[in-house]
mmCIF file of C-alpha atoms in Angstrom:
data_model
loop_
_atom_site.group_PDB
_atom_site.id
_atom_site.type_symbol
_atom_site.label_atom_id
_atom_site.label_comp_id
_atom_site.label_asym_id
_atom_site.label_seq_id
_atom_site.Cartn_x
_atom_site.Cartn_y
_atom_site.Cartn_z
ATOM 1 C CA UNK A 163 -7.466 -0.319 24.839
ATOM 2 C CA UNK A 164 -4.611 -0.407 22.335
ATOM 3 C CA UNK A 165 -3.931 -3.238 19.883
ATOM 4 C CA UNK A 166 -0.303 -4.106 19.049
ATOM 5 C CA UNK A 167 0.036 -4.887 15.338
ATOM 6 C CA UNK A 168 2.175 -7.841 14.293
ATOM 7 C CA UNK A 169 4.354 -7.257 11.258
ATOM 8 C CA UNK A 170 3.845 -9.599 8.303
ATOM 9 C CA UNK A 171 6.005 -10.142 5.244
ATOM 10 C CA UNK A 172 4.398 -8.641 2.142
ATOM 11 C CA UNK A 173 3.506 -11.411 -0.322
ATOM 12 C CA UNK A 174 0.999 -11.473 -3.175
ATOM 13 C CA UNK A 175 -1.091 -14.159 -1.436
ATOM 14 C CA UNK A 176 -1.186 -12.414 1.950
ATOM 15 C CA UNK A 177 -2.051 -9.042 0.372
ATOM 16 C CA UNK A 178 -4.627 -10.378 -2.154
ATOM 17 C CA UNK A 179 -7.697 -9.397 -0.070
ATOM 18 C CA UNK A 180 -6.525 -5.762 -0.218
ATOM 19 C CA UNK A 181 -5.176 -5.415 -3.766
ATOM 20 C CA UNK A 182 -1.997 -6.220 -5.666
ATOM 21 C CA UNK A 183 1.699 -6.477 -4.880
ATOM 22 C CA UNK A 184 3.707 -4.835 -7.654
ATOM 23 C CA UNK A 185 7.066 -6.556 -8.085
ATOM 24 C CA UNK A 186 9.300 -8.250 -10.618
ATOM 25 C CA UNK A 187 9.317 -11.898 -9.560
ATOM 26 C CA UNK A 188 9.249 -15.318 -11.156
ATOM 27 C CA UNK A 189 5.701 -15.818 -9.844
ATOM 28 C CA UNK A 190 4.181 -13.219 -12.208
ATOM 29 C CA UNK A 191 3.730 -13.337 -15.967
ATOM 30 C CA UNK A 192 6.906 -12.130 -17.647
ATOM 31 C CA UNK A 193 8.529 -12.411 -21.044
ATOM 32 C CA UNK A 194 11.401 -11.043 -23.075
ATOM 33 C CA UNK A 195 10.839 -8.079 -25.422
ATOM 34 C CA UNK A 196 12.895 -5.513 -27.356
ATOM 35 C CA UNK A 197 14.981 -8.047 -29.291
ATOM 36 C CA UNK A 198 15.952 -9.875 -26.096
ATOM 37 C CA UNK A 199 17.168 -6.780 -24.267
ATOM 38 C CA UNK A 200 14.273 -6.338 -21.801
ATOM 39 C CA UNK A 201 12.254 -8.574 -19.494
ATOM 40 C CA UNK A 202 8.655 -7.353 -19.193
ATOM 41 C CA UNK A 203 6.843 -8.132 -15.936
ATOM 42 C CA UNK A 204 3.325 -7.848 -17.257
ATOM 43 C CA UNK A 205 -0.004 -6.563 -15.907
ATOM 44 C CA UNK A 206 1.017 -6.332 -12.251
ATOM 45 C CA UNK A 207 -1.918 -4.320 -10.883
ATOM 46 C CA UNK A 208 -5.593 -3.772 -11.590
ATOM 47 C CA UNK A 209 -5.647 0.015 -11.868
ATOM 48 C CA UNK A 210 -9.244 1.201 -11.409
ATOM 49 C CA UNK A 211 -9.940 4.896 -12.070
ATOM 50 C CA UNK A 212 -13.695 4.364 -11.654
ATOM 51 C CA UNK A 213 -16.375 4.897 -14.262
ATOM 52 C CA UNK A 214 -16.074 8.700 -14.377
ATOM 53 C CA UNK A 215 -12.366 9.119 -13.605
ATOM 54 C CA UNK A 216 -9.028 8.777 -15.309
ATOM 55 C CA UNK A 217 -5.718 7.364 -14.095
ATOM 56 C CA UNK A 218 -3.097 9.942 -13.122
ATOM 57 C CA UNK A 219 0.557 9.603 -12.122
ATOM 58 C CA UNK A 220 2.030 11.635 -9.242
ATOM 59 C CA UNK A 221 5.108 11.544 -7.010
ATOM 60 C CA UNK A 222 4.549 11.455 -3.249
ATOM 61 C CA UNK A 223 7.556 12.340 -1.060
ATOM 62 C CA UNK A 224 7.071 10.712 2.344
ATOM 63 C CA UNK A 225 8.824 11.790 5.523
ATOM 64 C CA UNK A 226 10.098 8.871 7.624
ATOM 65 C CA UNK A 227 7.922 7.700 10.512
ATOM 66 C CA UNK A 228 9.396 6.935 13.925
ATOM 67 C CA UNK A 229 8.643 3.802 15.921
ATOM 68 C CA UNK A 230 6.828 3.113 18.085
ATOM 69 C CA UNK A 231 3.977 4.568 16.016
ATOM 70 C CA UNK A 232 0.338 4.843 17.071
ATOM 71 C CA UNK A 233 -2.214 4.215 14.307
ATOM 72 C CA UNK A 234 -5.155 6.489 15.018
ATOM 73 C CA UNK A 235 -6.779 6.894 11.593
ATOM 74 C CA UNK A 236 -7.373 5.131 8.302
ATOM 75 C CA UNK A 237 -8.520 6.239 4.851
ATOM 76 C CA UNK A 238 -10.049 4.701 1.757
ATOM 77 C CA UNK A 239 -10.701 5.734 -1.826
ATOM 78 C CA UNK A 240 -14.251 4.622 -2.697
ATOM 79 C CA UNK A 241 -14.123 5.607 -6.388
ATOM 80 C CA UNK A 242 -10.811 4.118 -7.533
ATOM 81 C CA UNK A 243 -7.663 2.185 -6.706
ATOM 82 C CA UNK A 244 -4.393 3.723 -5.536
ATOM 83 C CA UNK A 245 -0.966 2.263 -6.389
ATOM 84 C CA UNK A 246 2.332 3.129 -4.672
ATOM 85 C CA UNK A 247 5.631 2.237 -6.361
ATOM 86 C CA UNK A 248 8.741 3.081 -4.305
ATOM 87 C CA UNK A 249 11.562 4.960 -6.012
ATOM 88 C CA UNK A 250 14.056 5.239 -3.140
ATOM 89 C CA UNK A 251 14.820 1.540 -2.637
ATOM 90 C CA UNK A 252 13.853 1.776 1.038
ATOM 91 C CA UNK A 253 11.495 -0.524 2.962
ATOM 92 C CA UNK A 254 8.185 0.949 4.100
ATOM 93 C CA UNK A 255 5.138 -0.104 6.073
ATOM 94 C CA UNK A 256 1.679 -0.917 4.709
ATOM 95 C CA UNK A 257 -1.332 -0.911 7.052
ATOM 96 C CA UNK A 258 -4.621 -2.191 5.605
ATOM 97 C CA UNK A 259 -8.100 -3.378 6.516
ATOM 98 C CA UNK A 260 -10.823 -4.886 4.329
ATOM 99 C CA UNK A 261 -13.143 -2.739 2.229
ATOM 100 C CA UNK A 262 -16.511 -2.152 3.850
ATOM 101 C CA UNK A 263 -17.543 -0.467 7.082
ATOM 102 C CA UNK A 264 -14.994 1.496 9.113
ATOM 103 C CA UNK A 265 -12.496 -1.017 10.515
ATOM 104 C CA UNK A 266 -11.693 -1.788 14.126
ATOM 105 C CA UNK A 267 -8.059 -1.763 15.272
ATOM 106 C CA UNK A 268 -8.223 -5.562 15.614
ATOM 107 C CA UNK A 269 -8.943 -5.836 11.855
ATOM 108 C CA UNK A 270 -5.794 -4.000 10.765
ATOM 109 C CA UNK A 271 -2.952 -5.875 9.067
ATOM 110 C CA UNK A 272 0.620 -4.576 8.990
ATOM 111 C CA UNK A 273 3.046 -5.506 6.203
ATOM 112 C CA UNK A 274 6.702 -4.719 5.663
ATOM 113 C CA UNK A 275 7.271 -3.900 1.981
ATOM 114 C CA UNK A 276 10.755 -4.169 0.534
ATOM 115 C CA UNK A 277 12.106 -1.226 -1.400
ATOM 116 C CA UNK A 278 11.454 -3.095 -4.664
ATOM 117 C CA UNK A 279 7.787 -3.905 -3.938
ATOM 118 C CA UNK A 280 4.857 -1.648 -4.691
ATOM 119 C CA UNK A 281 1.254 -2.027 -3.602
ATOM 120 C CA UNK A 282 -2.037 -1.268 -5.301
ATOM 121 C CA UNK A 283 -4.896 -0.707 -2.865
ATOM 122 C CA UNK A 284 -8.119 -1.986 -4.423
ATOM 123 C CA UNK A 285 -11.073 0.400 -4.593
ATOM 124 C CA UNK A 286 -12.534 0.930 -1.120
ATOM 125 C CA UNK A 287 -9.769 -0.831 0.841
ATOM 126 C CA UNK A 288 -8.933 0.937 4.108
ATOM 127 C CA UNK A 289 -5.271 1.883 4.474
ATOM 128 C CA UNK A 290 -3.050 4.191 6.442
ATOM 129 C CA UNK A 291 -1.344 7.039 4.564
ATOM 130 C CA UNK A 292 2.237 6.593 3.408
ATOM 131 C CA UNK A 293 4.556 5.035 6.011
ATOM 132 C CA UNK A 294 8.154 5.642 4.880
ATOM 133 C CA UNK A 295 10.914 4.360 7.164
ATOM 134 C CA UNK A 296 14.539 5.373 7.753
ATOM 135 C CA UNK A 297 14.667 8.369 5.378
ATOM 136 C CA UNK A 298 12.645 10.594 3.052
ATOM 137 C CA UNK A 299 11.263 8.344 0.303
ATOM 138 C CA UNK A 300 9.677 9.043 -3.088
ATOM 139 C CA UNK A 301 6.837 6.966 -4.517
ATOM 140 C CA UNK A 302 5.212 7.017 -7.919
ATOM 141 C CA UNK A 303 1.473 6.993 -7.233
ATOM 142 C CA UNK A 304 -1.149 5.993 -9.773
ATOM 143 C CA UNK A 305 -4.648 6.929 -8.721
ATOM 144 C CA UNK A 306 -7.892 8.558 -9.811
ATOM 145 C CA UNK A 307 -8.727 12.054 -10.938
ATOM 146 C CA UNK A 308 -12.378 12.815 -11.484
ATOM 147 C CA UNK A 309 -15.564 14.263 -10.038
ATOM 148 C CA UNK A 310 -16.711 13.555 -6.513
ATOM 149 C CA UNK A 311 -14.984 13.004 -3.195
ATOM 150 C CA UNK A 312 -12.615 10.036 -3.378
ATOM 151 C CA UNK A 313 -11.115 10.031 0.116
ATOM 152 C CA UNK A 314 -12.923 8.937 3.279
ATOM 153 C CA UNK A 315 -10.979 9.394 6.532
ATOM 154 C CA UNK A 316 -11.972 7.879 9.875
ATOM 155 C CA UNK A 317 -10.547 8.005 13.393
ATOM 156 C CA UNK A 318 -10.184 4.575 14.997
ATOM 157 C CA UNK A 319 -12.194 4.017 18.193
ATOM 158 C CA UNK A 320 -9.329 1.915 19.560
ATOM 159 C CA UNK A 321 -5.746 2.732 18.703
ATOM 160 C CA UNK A 322 -3.192 0.318 17.271
ATOM 161 C CA UNK A 323 0.528 0.503 17.883
ATOM 162 C CA UNK A 324 3.498 -0.532 15.788
ATOM 163 C CA UNK A 325 6.132 -1.292 18.378
ATOM 164 C CA UNK A 326 8.833 -3.140 16.449
ATOM 165 C CA UNK A 327 9.780 -4.462 13.037
ATOM 166 C CA UNK A 328 10.055 -8.192 13.660
ATOM 167 C CA UNK A 329 8.099 -10.076 11.006
ATOM 168 C CA UNK A 330 5.899 -13.111 11.524
ATOM 169 C CA UNK A 331 5.916 -16.036 9.116
ATOM 170 C CA UNK A 332 3.717 -15.429 6.080
#
């Protein structure tokens, strides 16, 4: 059996069970700095490098995915969070499932992120690897470097399919 995923609009409330949405919006704490020249959107993600790790910054260059797309696997980082901040201004897809045991296809959630929204996957949250759309896209990634294996990968028993990009109401 294959589950068809319904696309949701990425909002802070809808994504809260999985981590943080990183965006400059009026709904987050912000204030003016640098003698009135800069607006600071403050403390947008809970970066967690784990007790024995440190936060690192990398650039991931994602190749665009074609639709329809079959979701066959998921991954999680049990020792630290992982944040993705788009640099190419292009929308991308975010597929997540709650932290805990390996998810079923029916537990997956699919979000459409705008090109000005980043995401921070909380420690242990299941997610699909980078899902760029339309063109090659760069992302700044903030995640953990440290001892131990920090990436669990599973194959889904049932597959999920992303057939189209029509969003449902949030």
